[in-house]
Amino acid sequence: MAIAVVAVLGLVGCGGASASSAQDVADQLVQTDAALRAAIDDWRAGGDPPTVQPPQEALDQAEAVEDDSLYLAKHPNLTAQALPLLPAALRAETRRLVAAKRDLLRISSGGKHKKFKVGTPAPLSDLVSFYREANQRYGVAWNYLAAINLVETKFGRVKSNSVAGAKGPMQFIPSTWRIYGNGGNINDPHDAILAAANLLRNNGAPPNYARALRSYNDSGLYVDAVTRYAREIAANPYGVYYLYCWQP
């Protein structure tokens, strides 16, 4: 959690969210971004999208990005000072990630900590092919499907059912699955992704993704978080790669 250490040292040393601490944070974000891109390039060198799980360096740098967004989500004043110091593309990325993380923190506020059963997700190459198949069949943008997959189960890493009884990598309630699952397997990522696209298409997507996402989870915070991650995936050529590396 390099950014947290740098930022806290700046706050302690200067007595507040000073320009120097904000600059330290901005510098750390730039360094992490460069290291992350290099690690993803190495991962993609064997095939794009990759057919193998991410190397440790990509996982470590992606974790740093998630830790950074979590820290900044909890420190809005520091965020407001650091953002203008970033290059434009990284500033837009950071703004999306921090806002989405803030949404998810608010959703989970007051909830009991749950220990998840975790496992290895399907290769990113498979998931991207499923998103694109769903897009061709139902017209739903693939980046929204990827963003739901991220928010619901970290791309299938979380194997547990939800407290409400939702199952599988796209977290379907069995009664909803019976409507949209086309007789498939709720735990199979291919079937679940196509079912999610079917659900979204039947509830307004495209063009009304906000309404469609409310049919998935009737929370404005959820809709905003998924939308911001979807926009990050669409805007950043590295987006889906590092988000896939995030851990539960």
Coordinates of C-alpha atoms in Angstrom, one line a residue:
M1 CA 0.0 0.0 0.0
A2 CA 2.7 2.5 -1.1
I3 CA 0.4 5.4 -1.6
A4 CA -1.1 5.1 1.9
V5 CA 2.4 5.3 3.4
V6 CA 3.4 8.3 1.3
A7 CA 0.2 10.2 1.9
V8 CA 0.1 9.6 5.7
L9 CA 3.7 10.7 6.0
G10 CA 2.8 13.9 4.1
L11 CA -0.1 14.5 6.4
V12 CA 1.9 13.9 9.6
G13 CA 4.9 15.8 8.5
C14 CA 3.0 18.9 7.2
G15 CA 0.1 19.0 9.5
G16 CA -2.6 18.7 6.8
A17 CA -3.2 17.8 3.2
S18 CA -0.4 20.1 1.9
A19 CA 0.7 20.6 -1.7
S20 CA 3.8 18.5 -1.0
S21 CA 1.8 15.5 0.3
A22 CA -0.5 15.8 -2.7
Q23 CA 2.5 15.9 -5.0
D24 CA 3.9 12.8 -3.4
V25 CA 0.6 11.0 -3.9
A26 CA 0.5 12.1 -7.6
D27 CA 4.1 11.0 -8.2
Q28 CA 3.3 7.6 -6.6
L29 CA 0.3 7.1 -8.8
V30 CA 2.3 7.9 -11.9
Q31 CA 5.0 5.4 -10.9
T32 CA 2.5 2.7 -10.2
D33 CA 0.7 3.3 -13.5
A34 CA 3.9 2.9 -15.4
A35 CA 4.9 -0.3 -13.6
L36 CA 1.4 -1.7 -14.0
R37 CA 1.4 -1.1 -17.8
A38 CA 4.8 -2.8 -18.1
A39 CA 3.7 -5.8 -16.2
I40 CA 0.5 -6.1 -18.3
D41 CA 2.5 -5.8 -21.5
D42 CA 4.7 -8.7 -20.3
W43 CA 1.5 -10.8 -19.5
R44 CA 0.0 -10.0 -22.9
A45 CA 3.1 -11.0 -24.8
G46 CA 2.1 -14.6 -24.7
G47 CA -1.3 -14.0 -26.2
D48 CA -3.9 -11.2 -26.2
P49 CA -6.2 -11.5 -24.4
P50 CA -4.1 -13.8 -22.2
T51 CA -4.9 -17.5 -21.9
V52 CA -2.9 -17.8 -18.7
Q53 CA -3.3 -16.3 -15.2
P54 CA -1.6 -13.0 -14.5
P55 CA 2.1 -13.0 -13.4
Q56 CA 2.8 -11.9 -9.8
E57 CA 4.1 -8.5 -10.9
A58 CA 0.8 -7.7 -12.6
L59 CA -1.1 -8.9 -9.6
D60 CA 1.1 -6.8 -7.2
Q61 CA 0.8 -3.6 -9.3
A62 CA -3.0 -4.0 -9.8
E63 CA -3.4 -4.5 -6.0
A64 CA -1.5 -1.2 -5.5
V65 CA -4.0 0.5 -7.9
E66 CA -6.9 -0.9 -5.9
D67 CA -5.3 0.1 -2.6
D68 CA -4.7 3.6 -3.9
S69 CA -8.3 4.0 -5.0
L70 CA -9.5 2.7 -1.6
Y71 CA -7.3 5.1 0.3
L72 CA -8.2 8.1 -1.8
A73 CA -11.9 7.2 -1.5
K74 CA -11.5 7.6 2.2
H75 CA -9.6 10.9 1.9
P76 CA -11.6 13.2 -0.5
N77 CA -9.7 16.3 0.4
L78 CA -6.4 14.8 -0.5
T79 CA -7.9 13.4 -3.7
A80 CA -9.1 16.8 -4.7
Q81 CA -5.6 18.2 -4.3
A82 CA -3.8 15.3 -6.0
L83 CA -6.0 14.9 -9.1
P84 CA -5.0 18.2 -10.8
L85 CA -1.4 17.1 -10.5
L86 CA -1.9 14.0 -12.6
P87 CA -1.6 13.6 -16.4
A88 CA -5.0 13.9 -18.0
A89 CA -5.6 10.2 -18.8
L90 CA -4.5 9.1 -15.4
R91 CA -6.5 11.8 -13.7
A92 CA -9.7 10.6 -15.4
E93 CA -8.9 7.0 -14.6
T94 CA -8.2 7.8 -10.9
R95 CA -11.4 9.8 -10.7
R96 CA -13.5 6.9 -12.0
L97 CA -11.8 4.4 -9.7
V98 CA -12.1 6.5 -6.6
A99 CA -15.8 7.3 -7.2
A100 CA -16.6 3.7 -7.8
K101 CA -14.7 2.6 -4.7
R102 CA -16.6 5.2 -2.7
D103 CA -19.9 3.9 -4.0
L104 CA -19.0 0.3 -3.0
L105 CA -17.8 1.4 0.4
R106 CA -21.2 3.1 1.0
I107 CA -23.1 0.0 -0.1
S108 CA -21.1 -2.2 2.3
S109 CA -21.2 0.2 5.2
G110 CA -22.6 -1.5 8.3
G111 CA -22.6 -4.9 6.7
K112 CA -21.0 -7.9 8.4
H113 CA -17.7 -9.1 7.1
K114 CA -18.1 -12.3 5.2
K115 CA -15.3 -14.8 4.5
F116 CA -15.5 -15.7 0.8
K117 CA -14.8 -19.0 -0.8
V118 CA -12.4 -18.1 -3.6
G119 CA -10.9 -19.9 -6.6
T120 CA -9.2 -19.4 -10.0
P121 CA -11.4 -17.5 -12.5
A122 CA -11.7 -18.5 -16.2
P123 CA -8.9 -17.1 -18.3
L124 CA -9.4 -13.6 -19.5
S125 CA -9.3 -14.8 -23.1
D126 CA -12.3 -16.9 -22.4
L127 CA -14.2 -14.2 -20.6
V128 CA -13.6 -11.6 -23.3
S129 CA -14.9 -14.0 -25.9
F130 CA -18.0 -14.6 -23.8
Y131 CA -18.6 -10.9 -23.4
R132 CA -18.3 -10.4 -27.1
E133 CA -20.6 -13.3 -27.9
A134 CA -23.2 -11.8 -25.6
N135 CA -22.7 -8.4 -27.3
Q136 CA -23.4 -10.0 -30.7
R137 CA -26.4 -11.9 -29.5
Y138 CA -28.1 -9.3 -27.4
G139 CA -26.5 -5.9 -28.3
V140 CA -25.3 -5.3 -24.8
A141 CA -21.9 -3.5 -24.6
W142 CA -19.2 -5.9 -23.5
N143 CA -17.6 -3.5 -21.1
Y144 CA -20.8 -3.4 -19.0
L145 CA -20.8 -7.1 -18.7
A146 CA -17.2 -7.1 -17.6
A147 CA -17.9 -4.4 -15.0
I148 CA -20.8 -6.5 -13.5
N149 CA -18.5 -9.5 -13.5
L150 CA -15.9 -7.5 -11.6
V151 CA -18.3 -6.0 -9.0
E152 CA -20.2 -9.2 -8.4
T153 CA -17.4 -11.8 -8.1
K154 CA -14.1 -10.2 -9.2
F155 CA -14.4 -12.0 -12.5
G156 CA -15.4 -15.3 -10.9
R157 CA -12.8 -15.4 -8.2
V158 CA -15.5 -15.4 -5.5
K159 CA -17.2 -18.8 -5.5
S160 CA -19.6 -18.1 -2.5
N161 CA -23.3 -17.5 -2.8
S162 CA -24.5 -14.0 -1.7
V163 CA -26.4 -13.5 1.5
A164 CA -29.5 -13.2 -0.7
G165 CA -28.8 -16.6 -2.3
A166 CA -27.4 -15.3 -5.6
K167 CA -25.1 -17.8 -7.3
G168 CA -22.4 -18.1 -9.9
P169 CA -19.9 -15.6 -11.5
M170 CA -22.7 -13.1 -12.3
Q171 CA -24.6 -13.7 -9.1
F172 CA -28.1 -14.7 -10.2
I173 CA -31.0 -15.4 -7.9
P174 CA -32.3 -18.8 -9.0
S175 CA -35.8 -17.5 -9.7
T176 CA -34.3 -14.8 -12.0
W177 CA -32.0 -17.4 -13.6
R178 CA -35.0 -19.4 -14.6
I179 CA -36.2 -16.4 -16.6
Y180 CA -33.0 -15.4 -18.3
G181 CA -30.6 -18.4 -18.1
N182 CA -31.9 -20.2 -21.2
G183 CA -31.6 -23.6 -19.4
G184 CA -27.8 -23.2 -18.8
N185 CA -25.6 -23.7 -15.8
I186 CA -25.7 -20.8 -13.3
N187 CA -22.1 -21.5 -12.3
D188 CA -20.7 -21.6 -15.9
P189 CA -19.2 -18.2 -16.8
H190 CA -20.3 -18.6 -20.5
D191 CA -23.9 -19.3 -19.6
A192 CA -24.0 -16.7 -16.8
I193 CA -22.6 -13.9 -19.0
L194 CA -25.1 -14.5 -21.7
A195 CA -27.9 -14.6 -19.2
A196 CA -26.7 -11.3 -17.8
A197 CA -26.8 -9.8 -21.3
N198 CA -30.3 -11.3 -21.8
L199 CA -31.5 -9.7 -18.5
L200 CA -30.0 -6.3 -19.3
R201 CA -31.4 -6.3 -22.9
N202 CA -34.9 -7.1 -21.5
N203 CA -34.7 -4.2 -19.1
G204 CA -33.6 -1.4 -21.2
A205 CA -30.0 -1.9 -22.5
P206 CA -29.1 -0.5 -24.8
P207 CA -29.6 2.4 -24.7
N208 CA -30.8 2.8 -21.1
Y209 CA -28.0 1.1 -19.1
A210 CA -28.9 2.8 -15.8
R211 CA -32.4 1.3 -15.9
A212 CA -31.1 -2.1 -16.9
L213 CA -28.6 -2.1 -14.1
R214 CA -31.3 -1.3 -11.6
S215 CA -32.9 -4.6 -12.6
Y216 CA -29.7 -6.2 -11.6
N217 CA -29.4 -4.4 -8.3
D218 CA -31.8 -1.7 -7.4
S219 CA -29.3 0.7 -5.9
G220 CA -28.1 4.0 -7.4
L221 CA -24.7 3.4 -5.8
Y222 CA -24.4 0.0 -7.5
V223 CA -25.5 1.5 -10.9
D224 CA -22.9 4.3 -10.5
A225 CA -20.1 2.0 -9.6
V226 CA -20.7 -0.5 -12.4
T227 CA -21.0 2.4 -14.9
R228 CA -17.7 4.0 -13.8
Y229 CA -15.9 0.6 -14.1
A230 CA -17.5 0.1 -17.5
R231 CA -16.3 3.5 -18.6
E232 CA -12.8 2.8 -17.4
I233 CA -12.7 -0.5 -19.4
A234 CA -13.9 1.4 -22.5
A235 CA -11.6 4.3 -22.1
N236 CA -8.4 2.6 -20.9
P237 CA -6.7 0.0 -23.1
Y238 CA -5.2 -1.5 -20.0
G239 CA -8.5 -1.4 -18.0
V240 CA -9.9 -4.9 -18.3
Y241 CA -6.4 -6.4 -17.7
Y242 CA -5.7 -4.8 -14.4
L243 CA -9.3 -5.0 -13.1
Y244 CA -9.2 -8.7 -13.9
C245 CA -6.2 -8.9 -11.5
W246 CA -8.1 -7.5 -8.5
Q247 CA -8.6 -9.9 -5.7
P248 CA -11.6 -10.4 -3.3

